[in-house]
Amino acid sequence: MNRLSLTLSRGIARVTESALGPYQSAVIRIGFATTWLLFLLREFPHRQELYGPDGPWGWDLAQQLTSDNHAFTALMWSDGQAWFEIFYLLAILASAALLLGWRTRTASVLFMVGVLSLQNRSVFVGDGGDNVLHLMSLYLVFTRCGQVWSLDARRAARGEAARARGERVRPDRVGPVLWLVLGLVLVGATLAGRFDNGRLVPALLWTVWVGLGLWWAVQRRARSQEPRILLDVIANVLHNGALFVIMAEACLIYATAGWYKIQGSRWQDGTAVYYPLHLDYFSPWPALADLMSSSGTIMMIVTYGTVMVQVAFPFTLFNRRVKNVLLVLMMTEHAVIAVVLGLPFFSLAMITADAVFLPTSFLLLLGGWAARAWGRLVRRGDGDLTLPPQRVPEESTPGRVGFTA
């Protein structure tokens, strides 16, 4: 009993004292923000047909659908062209801010609003990766994904270094101003009845806004460390819970896909991969598709291999070496899908979801390569956004709470 109690106490301490997986959460932040940003930029010339008020899926049809399923979309607040253009631009800016880790908490919320609003506006646009992005945008709101490889982390490190030198650090002005502006937007949207279609997303927006205000007030006004530590523990628990849900979601996707494939006759006889290669919609490189499908042996190996990897992956999480091998295979498979079938954003979303299982040592090595490449590109030795691996960012240190709205 004492051993069990000791194990439970250690587990609780680990979950509450720190935000686990800082590099993994940073990778999924960067990956999903990059996926959505590249999609918005690529479809910028076609934005009207996809999501505009005068597109094939018109504003009236979208209004009827959202009235039935109560899906949140800010694009239904107005059918004006100006509102659509402004919102599309804001969605691009929010994605860029999340990618860079600038005001990560607020950027993650705005990123979620952009993803939900555009995808729920036109539900027939997507290739499967949009479903993953849809869910992950919700989960990212609960994570502390700006601990490393972000502008927030660099700003926190500079402030800590200045305090260590005995210098006075100027109080943050941008965060409170941004918090006040977004509060006014929330109040206006609520009073105007824009949130009457659903309750989940508005409740989440108000909770985050109030939480950020409380965070700042406790930091500036609290006379003891206890309130700060309590808020930090709550943030850590939410982060670790969200990270666990992201991992479980990735496992569920692969397990469901694998077990459904087993039931298909084409997957059973080893020919399922052959047919998508000869569909015009999924053949951006017909010569490459013909080359791959010319060998029946290769098609059979790829078909059976895909099923085995997807079914086996959730069961290999407790064996690090086997798990890493399957991660390489799955990421390679998605990279091939991106090129051969012309599904780059689906593949990038799935590779990002897989990245949550990557070992920290590999991510640190990858971050070092990226930092050196960036340093050579800009010819500056201080162009690195990373923090030293042995240091813990200020925002994840118990008792040291920073307002990074």
CSV table of C-alpha atoms in Angstrom, one decimal:
chain,number,residue,atom,x,y,z
A,1,MET,CA,0.0,0.0,0.0
A,2,ASN,CA,2.9,2.4,0.8
A,3,ARG,CA,4.5,1.6,-2.6
A,4,LEU,CA,1.2,2.3,-4.3
A,5,SER,CA,0.7,5.6,-2.4
A,6,LEU,CA,4.3,6.6,-3.3
A,7,THR,CA,3.7,5.9,-6.9
A,8,LEU,CA,0.5,7.9,-7.0
A,9,SER,CA,2.0,10.8,-5.2
A,10,ARG,CA,4.9,10.9,-7.7
A,11,GLY,CA,2.5,10.7,-10.6
A,12,ILE,CA,0.4,13.6,-9.2
A,13,ALA,CA,3.5,15.7,-8.6
A,14,ARG,CA,4.7,15.1,-12.1
A,15,VAL,CA,1.4,16.1,-13.6
A,16,THR,CA,0.9,19.2,-11.5
A,17,GLU,CA,4.4,20.6,-11.1
A,18,SER,CA,5.3,21.0,-14.7
A,19,ALA,CA,3.9,21.1,-18.2
A,20,LEU,CA,5.2,17.9,-19.8
A,21,GLY,CA,6.4,17.5,-23.4
A,22,PRO,CA,7.4,21.2,-24.0
A,23,TYR,CA,9.2,20.3,-27.3
A,24,GLN,CA,6.4,18.0,-28.5
A,25,SER,CA,3.7,20.6,-27.8
A,26,ALA,CA,5.9,23.2,-29.6
A,27,VAL,CA,6.2,20.9,-32.6
A,28,ILE,CA,2.4,20.3,-32.9
A,29,ARG,CA,1.8,24.1,-32.5
A,30,ILE,CA,4.2,24.9,-35.3
A,31,GLY,CA,3.0,22.0,-37.5
A,32,PHE,CA,-0.7,22.7,-37.3
A,33,ALA,CA,-0.2,26.5,-37.6
A,34,THR,CA,2.0,25.9,-40.7
A,35,THR,CA,-0.5,23.5,-42.2
A,36,TRP,CA,-3.4,25.9,-41.9
A,37,LEU,CA,-1.4,29.0,-42.9
A,38,LEU,CA,-0.1,27.3,-46.1
A,39,PHE,CA,-3.7,26.2,-46.9
A,40,LEU,CA,-5.1,29.7,-46.5
A,41,LEU,CA,-2.3,31.2,-48.6
A,42,ARG,CA,-2.6,28.6,-51.3
A,43,GLU,CA,-6.4,29.0,-51.5
A,44,PHE,CA,-6.2,32.8,-51.3
A,45,PRO,CA,-7.1,33.3,-55.0
A,46,HIS,CA,-10.0,30.8,-54.6
A,47,ARG,CA,-11.2,32.0,-51.2
A,48,GLN,CA,-14.5,33.4,-52.6
A,49,GLU,CA,-15.5,30.0,-54.1
A,50,LEU,CA,-14.6,28.1,-51.0
A,51,TYR,CA,-15.9,30.3,-48.2
A,52,GLY,CA,-17.2,33.6,-49.6
A,53,PRO,CA,-20.8,34.8,-49.2
A,54,ASP,CA,-21.4,34.4,-52.9
A,55,GLY,CA,-19.7,31.0,-53.3
A,56,PRO,CA,-21.5,27.8,-54.5
A,57,TRP,CA,-22.3,26.9,-50.9
A,58,GLY,CA,-24.1,30.2,-50.4
A,59,TRP,CA,-24.6,32.1,-47.2
A,60,ASP,CA,-28.3,31.1,-47.0
A,61,LEU,CA,-27.4,27.4,-47.3
A,62,ALA,CA,-24.7,27.8,-44.6
A,63,GLN,CA,-27.1,29.5,-42.3
A,64,GLN,CA,-29.6,26.7,-42.6
A,65,LEU,CA,-27.0,24.1,-41.9
A,66,THR,CA,-25.5,25.9,-38.9
A,67,SER,CA,-29.0,26.5,-37.5
A,68,ASP,CA,-29.5,22.7,-37.5
A,69,ASN,CA,-26.1,21.5,-36.2
A,70,HIS,CA,-25.3,24.5,-34.1
A,71,ALA,CA,-21.8,24.7,-35.4
A,72,PHE,CA,-19.8,27.8,-34.5
A,73,THR,CA,-18.7,30.1,-37.4
A,74,ALA,CA,-18.0,33.8,-37.1
A,75,LEU,CA,-18.5,34.1,-40.9
A,76,MET,CA,-22.3,33.8,-40.3
A,77,TRP,CA,-22.3,37.1,-38.3
A,78,SER,CA,-22.6,39.0,-41.5
A,79,ASP,CA,-23.0,38.3,-45.2
A,80,GLY,CA,-21.0,41.3,-46.3
A,81,GLN,CA,-17.9,41.0,-48.5
A,82,ALA,CA,-15.9,43.3,-46.3
A,83,TRP,CA,-16.4,41.1,-43.2
A,84,PHE,CA,-15.4,38.0,-45.1
A,85,GLU,CA,-12.1,39.6,-46.4
A,86,ILE,CA,-11.2,41.0,-42.9
A,87,PHE,CA,-11.9,37.7,-41.3
A,88,TYR,CA,-9.8,35.7,-43.8
A,89,LEU,CA,-6.9,38.1,-43.3
A,90,LEU,CA,-7.3,37.8,-39.5
A,91,ALA,CA,-7.2,34.0,-39.8
A,92,ILE,CA,-3.9,34.2,-41.7
A,93,LEU,CA,-2.4,36.6,-39.1
A,94,ALA,CA,-3.6,34.3,-36.2
A,95,SER,CA,-1.9,31.3,-37.9
A,96,ALA,CA,1.3,33.3,-38.3
A,97,ALA,CA,1.3,34.5,-34.7
A,98,LEU,CA,0.7,30.9,-33.4
A,99,LEU,CA,3.5,29.6,-35.7
A,100,LEU,CA,5.9,32.2,-34.3
A,101,GLY,CA,4.7,31.8,-30.7
A,102,TRP,CA,3.7,35.4,-30.3
A,103,ARG,CA,1.2,35.8,-27.5
A,104,THR,CA,0.7,32.1,-27.7
A,105,ARG,CA,-2.4,31.8,-25.5
A,106,THR,CA,-4.4,34.4,-27.4
A,107,ALA,CA,-3.0,33.3,-30.8
A,108,SER,CA,-4.2,29.7,-30.1
A,109,VAL,CA,-7.7,30.9,-29.3
A,110,LEU,CA,-7.8,33.1,-32.4
A,111,PHE,CA,-6.4,30.2,-34.4
A,112,MET,CA,-9.2,28.0,-33.2
A,113,VAL,CA,-11.8,30.6,-34.1
A,114,GLY,CA,-10.4,30.9,-37.6
A,115,VAL,CA,-10.3,27.2,-38.2
A,116,LEU,CA,-13.8,26.5,-36.9
A,117,SER,CA,-15.3,29.5,-38.6
A,118,LEU,CA,-14.0,28.7,-42.1
A,119,GLN,CA,-14.4,25.0,-41.9
A,120,ASN,CA,-18.0,25.2,-40.5
A,121,ARG,CA,-18.8,27.8,-43.1
A,122,SER,CA,-18.3,25.3,-45.9
A,123,VAL,CA,-18.4,21.8,-44.7
A,124,PHE,CA,-17.8,20.2,-48.1
A,125,VAL,CA,-14.2,21.6,-48.4
A,126,GLY,CA,-11.6,19.2,-47.1
A,127,ASP,CA,-9.7,16.0,-47.6
A,128,GLY,CA,-9.7,14.4,-44.2
A,129,GLY,CA,-6.8,16.5,-42.8
A,130,ASP,CA,-9.3,19.2,-42.1
A,131,ASN,CA,-11.0,16.9,-39.5
A,132,VAL,CA,-7.7,16.4,-37.7
A,133,LEU,CA,-7.0,20.2,-37.8
A,134,HIS,CA,-10.5,20.9,-36.6
A,135,LEU,CA,-10.0,18.8,-33.4
A,136,MET,CA,-6.4,19.8,-32.8
A,137,SER,CA,-7.3,23.5,-32.9
A,138,LEU,CA,-9.6,22.9,-29.9
A,139,TYR,CA,-7.0,20.9,-28.0
A,140,LEU,CA,-4.2,23.5,-28.6
A,141,VAL,CA,-6.1,26.1,-26.6
A,142,PHE,CA,-5.5,24.1,-23.4
A,143,THR,CA,-1.8,23.5,-24.0
A,144,ARG,CA,1.2,25.6,-22.9
A,145,CYS,CA,2.6,25.2,-26.4
A,146,GLY,CA,4.8,28.3,-26.2
A,147,GLN,CA,7.3,27.1,-23.6
A,148,VAL,CA,10.1,26.7,-26.2
A,149,TRP,CA,10.8,27.7,-29.8
A,150,SER,CA,8.6,30.8,-29.6
A,151,LEU,CA,8.8,34.5,-29.3
A,152,ASP,CA,7.1,34.3,-25.9
A,153,ALA,CA,9.9,32.0,-24.6
A,154,ARG,CA,12.6,34.3,-26.0
A,155,ARG,CA,10.9,37.3,-24.4
A,156,ALA,CA,10.7,35.5,-21.1
A,157,ALA,CA,14.3,34.4,-21.2
A,158,ARG,CA,15.4,38.0,-21.9
A,159,GLY,CA,13.4,39.3,-19.0
A,160,GLU,CA,14.9,36.7,-16.7
A,161,ALA,CA,18.4,37.5,-17.8
A,162,ALA,CA,17.7,41.2,-17.2
A,163,ARG,CA,16.5,40.6,-13.7
A,164,ALA,CA,19.5,38.4,-13.0
A,165,ARG,CA,21.7,41.4,-14.0
A,166,GLY,CA,19.7,43.6,-11.6
A,167,GLU,CA,18.1,45.6,-14.4
A,168,ARG,CA,14.6,46.9,-14.2
A,169,VAL,CA,12.2,45.0,-16.6
A,170,ARG,CA,9.5,47.2,-18.2
A,171,PRO,CA,6.0,45.9,-17.5
A,172,ASP,CA,4.2,44.3,-20.4
A,173,ARG,CA,1.8,46.7,-22.2
A,174,VAL,CA,0.9,44.7,-25.3
A,175,GLY,CA,-0.8,41.9,-23.4
A,176,PRO,CA,-3.2,43.9,-21.3
A,177,VAL,CA,-4.2,46.0,-24.4
A,178,LEU,CA,-4.8,42.9,-26.4
A,179,TRP,CA,-6.8,41.4,-23.6
A,180,LEU,CA,-8.9,44.6,-23.3
A,181,VAL,CA,-9.6,44.8,-27.1
A,182,LEU,CA,-10.6,41.1,-27.3
A,183,GLY,CA,-12.8,41.6,-24.2
A,184,LEU,CA,-14.7,44.4,-26.0
A,185,VAL,CA,-15.2,42.2,-29.0
A,186,LEU,CA,-16.6,39.4,-26.8
A,187,VAL,CA,-18.9,41.8,-25.1
A,188,GLY,CA,-20.1,43.3,-28.4
A,189,ALA,CA,-20.7,39.8,-30.0
A,190,THR,CA,-22.6,38.6,-26.9
A,191,LEU,CA,-24.8,41.6,-26.6
A,192,ALA,CA,-25.5,41.5,-30.4
A,193,GLY,CA,-26.7,37.9,-30.0
A,194,ARG,CA,-23.9,36.4,-32.2
A,195,PHE,CA,-23.4,33.5,-29.9
A,196,ASP,CA,-27.0,32.3,-29.8
A,197,ASN,CA,-26.3,29.4,-32.2
A,198,GLY,CA,-24.1,27.4,-29.8
A,199,ARG,CA,-22.8,27.5,-26.3
A,200,LEU,CA,-19.6,25.5,-26.2
A,201,VAL,CA,-17.2,27.9,-28.1
A,202,PRO,CA,-18.6,31.1,-26.5
A,203,ALA,CA,-18.2,29.5,-23.1
A,204,LEU,CA,-14.6,28.6,-23.9
A,205,LEU,CA,-13.8,32.0,-25.2
A,206,TRP,CA,-15.2,33.7,-22.1
A,207,THR,CA,-13.4,31.2,-19.8
A,208,VAL,CA,-10.0,31.9,-21.5
A,209,TRP,CA,-10.6,35.6,-21.4
A,210,VAL,CA,-11.5,35.6,-17.7
A,211,GLY,CA,-8.6,33.2,-16.9
A,212,LEU,CA,-6.1,35.5,-18.6
A,213,GLY,CA,-7.4,38.5,-16.7
A,214,LEU,CA,-7.2,36.6,-13.4
A,215,TRP,CA,-3.7,35.4,-14.3
A,216,TRP,CA,-2.5,39.0,-14.8
A,217,ALA,CA,-4.3,40.3,-11.6
A,218,VAL,CA,-2.7,37.6,-9.4
A,219,GLN,CA,0.7,38.3,-10.8
A,220,ARG,CA,0.5,42.0,-10.2
A,221,ARG,CA,-1.6,42.1,-7.0
A,222,ALA,CA,-1.1,38.9,-5.1
A,223,ARG,CA,0.9,39.3,-1.9
A,224,SER,CA,1.9,35.7,-1.5
A,225,GLN,CA,3.0,32.9,-3.8
A,226,GLU,CA,0.1,30.6,-3.1
A,227,PRO,CA,-2.4,32.0,-5.7
A,228,ARG,CA,0.3,32.0,-8.4
A,229,ILE,CA,1.3,28.4,-7.6
A,230,LEU,CA,-2.4,27.4,-7.7
A,231,LEU,CA,-3.0,29.0,-11.1
A,232,ASP,CA,0.2,27.4,-12.4
A,233,VAL,CA,-0.9,24.0,-11.2
A,234,ILE,CA,-4.2,24.4,-13.0
A,235,ALA,CA,-2.5,25.4,-16.2
A,236,ASN,CA,-0.1,22.4,-15.9
A,237,VAL,CA,-3.0,20.0,-15.4
A,238,LEU,CA,-4.9,21.4,-18.4
A,239,HIS,CA,-1.8,21.2,-20.5
A,240,ASN,CA,-0.9,17.6,-19.6
A,241,GLY,CA,-4.5,16.5,-20.0
A,242,ALA,CA,-4.8,18.1,-23.5
A,243,LEU,CA,-1.5,16.6,-24.5
A,244,PHE,CA,-2.8,13.1,-23.4
A,245,VAL,CA,-6.0,13.7,-25.4
A,246,ILE,CA,-3.9,14.6,-28.5
A,247,MET,CA,-1.9,11.4,-28.2
A,248,ALA,CA,-5.1,9.3,-27.6
A,249,GLU,CA,-6.7,11.0,-30.6
A,250,ALA,CA,-3.8,10.1,-32.9
A,251,CYS,CA,-3.9,6.5,-31.7
A,252,LEU,CA,-7.7,6.4,-32.2
A,253,ILE,CA,-7.3,7.6,-35.8
A,254,TYR,CA,-4.9,4.9,-36.7
A,255,ALA,CA,-6.6,2.1,-34.8
A,256,THR,CA,-10.0,3.0,-36.4
A,257,ALA,CA,-8.5,3.3,-39.9
A,258,GLY,CA,-6.6,0.1,-39.6
A,259,TRP,CA,-9.5,-2.1,-38.2
A,260,TYR,CA,-11.9,-0.7,-40.8
A,261,LYS,CA,-9.4,-1.5,-43.6
A,262,ILE,CA,-9.2,-5.1,-42.4
A,263,GLN,CA,-12.9,-5.5,-43.1
A,264,GLY,CA,-12.5,-4.4,-46.8
A,265,SER,CA,-12.2,-7.0,-49.5
A,266,ARG,CA,-9.7,-4.8,-51.5
A,267,TRP,CA,-7.4,-4.6,-48.4
A,268,GLN,CA,-7.7,-8.3,-47.8
A,269,ASP,CA,-6.6,-9.2,-51.3
A,270,GLY,CA,-3.8,-6.6,-51.3
A,271,THR,CA,-5.1,-4.4,-54.2
A,272,ALA,CA,-6.6,-1.4,-52.3
A,273,VAL,CA,-3.7,0.9,-52.9
A,274,TYR,CA,-3.7,0.3,-56.6
A,275,TYR,CA,-7.1,2.0,-57.3
A,276,PRO,CA,-6.5,5.5,-55.9
A,277,LEU,CA,-3.4,5.8,-58.0
A,278,HIS,CA,-5.5,5.7,-61.1
A,279,LEU,CA,-8.2,8.2,-60.1
A,280,ASP,CA,-7.8,11.5,-62.0
A,281,TYR,CA,-8.6,13.4,-58.8
A,282,PHE,CA,-5.7,11.8,-56.9
A,283,SER,CA,-3.1,11.7,-59.8
A,284,PRO,CA,-1.1,14.9,-60.0
A,285,TRP,CA,1.8,12.8,-61.4
A,286,PRO,CA,0.3,10.1,-63.6
A,287,ALA,CA,3.7,8.8,-64.7
A,288,LEU,CA,4.8,8.3,-61.1
A,289,ALA,CA,1.6,6.6,-60.2
A,290,ASP,CA,1.9,4.3,-63.1
A,291,LEU,CA,5.5,3.5,-62.1
A,292,MET,CA,4.5,2.6,-58.6
A,293,SER,CA,1.5,0.5,-59.6
A,294,SER,CA,3.4,-1.4,-62.3
A,295,SER,CA,4.5,-4.0,-59.7
A,296,GLY,CA,1.9,-6.1,-58.1
A,297,THR,CA,4.3,-7.2,-55.4
A,298,ILE,CA,4.9,-3.6,-54.4
A,299,MET,CA,1.2,-2.9,-54.3
A,300,MET,CA,0.6,-5.9,-52.1
A,301,ILE,CA,3.4,-5.0,-49.7
A,302,VAL,CA,2.3,-1.4,-49.4
A,303,THR,CA,-1.4,-2.5,-48.8
A,304,TYR,CA,-0.7,-5.0,-46.2
A,305,GLY,CA,2.1,-2.9,-44.6
A,306,THR,CA,-0.3,0.0,-44.2
A,307,VAL,CA,-2.8,-2.1,-42.4
A,308,MET,CA,-0.3,-3.7,-40.1
A,309,VAL,CA,1.4,-0.4,-39.2
A,310,GLN,CA,-1.9,1.3,-38.4
A,311,VAL,CA,-3.3,-1.5,-36.3
A,312,ALA,CA,0.0,-2.2,-34.5
A,313,PHE,CA,0.9,1.4,-33.6
A,314,PRO,CA,-1.2,1.9,-30.5
A,315,PHE,CA,0.2,-1.3,-29.0
A,316,THR,CA,3.8,-0.2,-29.5
A,317,LEU,CA,3.8,2.9,-27.4
A,318,PHE,CA,5.3,1.1,-24.5
A,319,ASN,CA,8.3,-0.1,-26.5
A,320,ARG,CA,10.3,2.9,-27.5
A,321,ARG,CA,12.4,1.3,-30.3
A,322,VAL,CA,9.5,-0.3,-32.1
A,323,LYS,CA,7.4,2.8,-31.7
A,324,ASN,CA,10.1,5.0,-33.3
A,325,VAL,CA,10.4,2.6,-36.2
A,326,LEU,CA,6.7,2.7,-36.9
A,327,LEU,CA,6.7,6.5,-36.6
A,328,VAL,CA,9.3,6.6,-39.3
A,329,LEU,CA,7.2,4.3,-41.5
A,330,MET,CA,4.0,6.3,-41.0
A,331,MET,CA,5.6,9.7,-41.6
A,332,THR,CA,7.2,8.3,-44.7
A,333,GLU,CA,3.9,6.9,-45.9
A,334,HIS,CA,2.2,10.3,-45.4
A,335,ALA,CA,5.1,12.0,-47.3
A,336,VAL,CA,4.5,9.7,-50.2
A,337,ILE,CA,0.8,10.3,-50.1
A,338,ALA,CA,1.5,14.1,-50.2
A,339,VAL,CA,3.4,13.7,-53.4
A,340,VAL,CA,1.8,10.8,-55.2
A,341,LEU,CA,-1.8,11.4,-54.4
A,342,GLY,CA,-1.6,15.2,-54.2
A,343,LEU,CA,-2.8,15.6,-50.6
A,344,PRO,CA,-0.1,17.8,-49.0
A,345,PHE,CA,-2.2,19.3,-46.3
A,346,PHE,CA,-3.7,16.0,-45.2
A,347,SER,CA,-0.2,14.5,-45.0
A,348,LEU,CA,1.2,17.5,-43.1
A,349,ALA,CA,-1.6,17.4,-40.6
A,350,MET,CA,-1.1,13.7,-40.0
A,351,ILE,CA,2.7,14.0,-39.7
A,352,THR,CA,2.2,16.8,-37.2
A,353,ALA,CA,-0.1,14.6,-35.1
A,354,ASP,CA,2.5,11.8,-35.3
A,355,ALA,CA,5.2,14.2,-34.1
A,356,VAL,CA,3.7,14.3,-30.6
A,357,PHE,CA,5.3,10.8,-30.1
A,358,LEU,CA,8.8,11.9,-31.2
A,359,PRO,CA,11.5,11.5,-28.6
A,360,THR,CA,12.8,14.7,-27.0
A,361,SER,CA,16.4,14.0,-27.9
A,362,PHE,CA,15.5,13.9,-31.6
A,363,LEU,CA,13.5,17.1,-31.4
A,364,LEU,CA,16.5,18.8,-29.7
A,365,LEU,CA,18.7,17.6,-32.4
A,366,LEU,CA,16.2,18.8,-35.0
A,367,GLY,CA,16.0,22.2,-33.3
A,368,GLY,CA,19.7,22.5,-33.3
A,369,TRP,CA,19.9,21.9,-37.1
A,370,ALA,CA,17.1,24.4,-37.7
A,371,ALA,CA,18.8,27.0,-35.5
A,372,ARG,CA,22.1,26.6,-37.3
A,373,ALA,CA,20.4,26.8,-40.7
A,374,TRP,CA,18.5,29.9,-39.6
A,375,GLY,CA,21.7,31.5,-38.3
A,376,ARG,CA,23.5,30.9,-41.7
A,377,LEU,CA,20.5,32.3,-43.5
A,378,VAL,CA,20.3,35.6,-41.7
A,379,ARG,CA,24.1,35.7,-40.9
A,380,ARG,CA,23.4,36.3,-37.3
A,381,GLY,CA,24.5,34.4,-34.3
A,382,ASP,CA,21.5,35.4,-32.2
A,383,GLY,CA,18.7,34.4,-34.6
A,384,ASP,CA,17.8,31.4,-32.5
A,385,LEU,CA,14.4,31.2,-30.9
A,386,THR,CA,15.2,28.3,-28.8
A,387,LEU,CA,16.0,28.2,-25.1
A,388,PRO,CA,18.9,26.2,-23.7
A,389,PRO,CA,17.6,22.7,-23.0
A,390,GLN,CA,18.5,22.7,-19.3
A,391,ARG,CA,16.5,25.9,-18.6
A,392,VAL,CA,12.8,26.0,-17.9
A,393,PRO,CA,10.8,28.9,-19.5
A,394,GLU,CA,9.4,31.4,-17.0
A,395,GLU,CA,5.8,30.7,-17.9
A,396,SER,CA,6.1,27.0,-16.8
A,397,THR,CA,8.0,27.7,-13.5
A,398,PRO,CA,5.8,27.2,-10.4
A,399,GLY,CA,5.3,30.5,-8.7
A,400,ARG,CA,6.4,32.6,-11.7
A,401,VAL,CA,3.4,33.6,-13.8
A,402,GLY,CA,3.7,35.8,-16.8
A,403,PHE,CA,0.9,37.5,-18.7
A,404,THR,CA,1.4,36.6,-22.4
A,405,ALA,CA,-2.0,37.3,-23.7
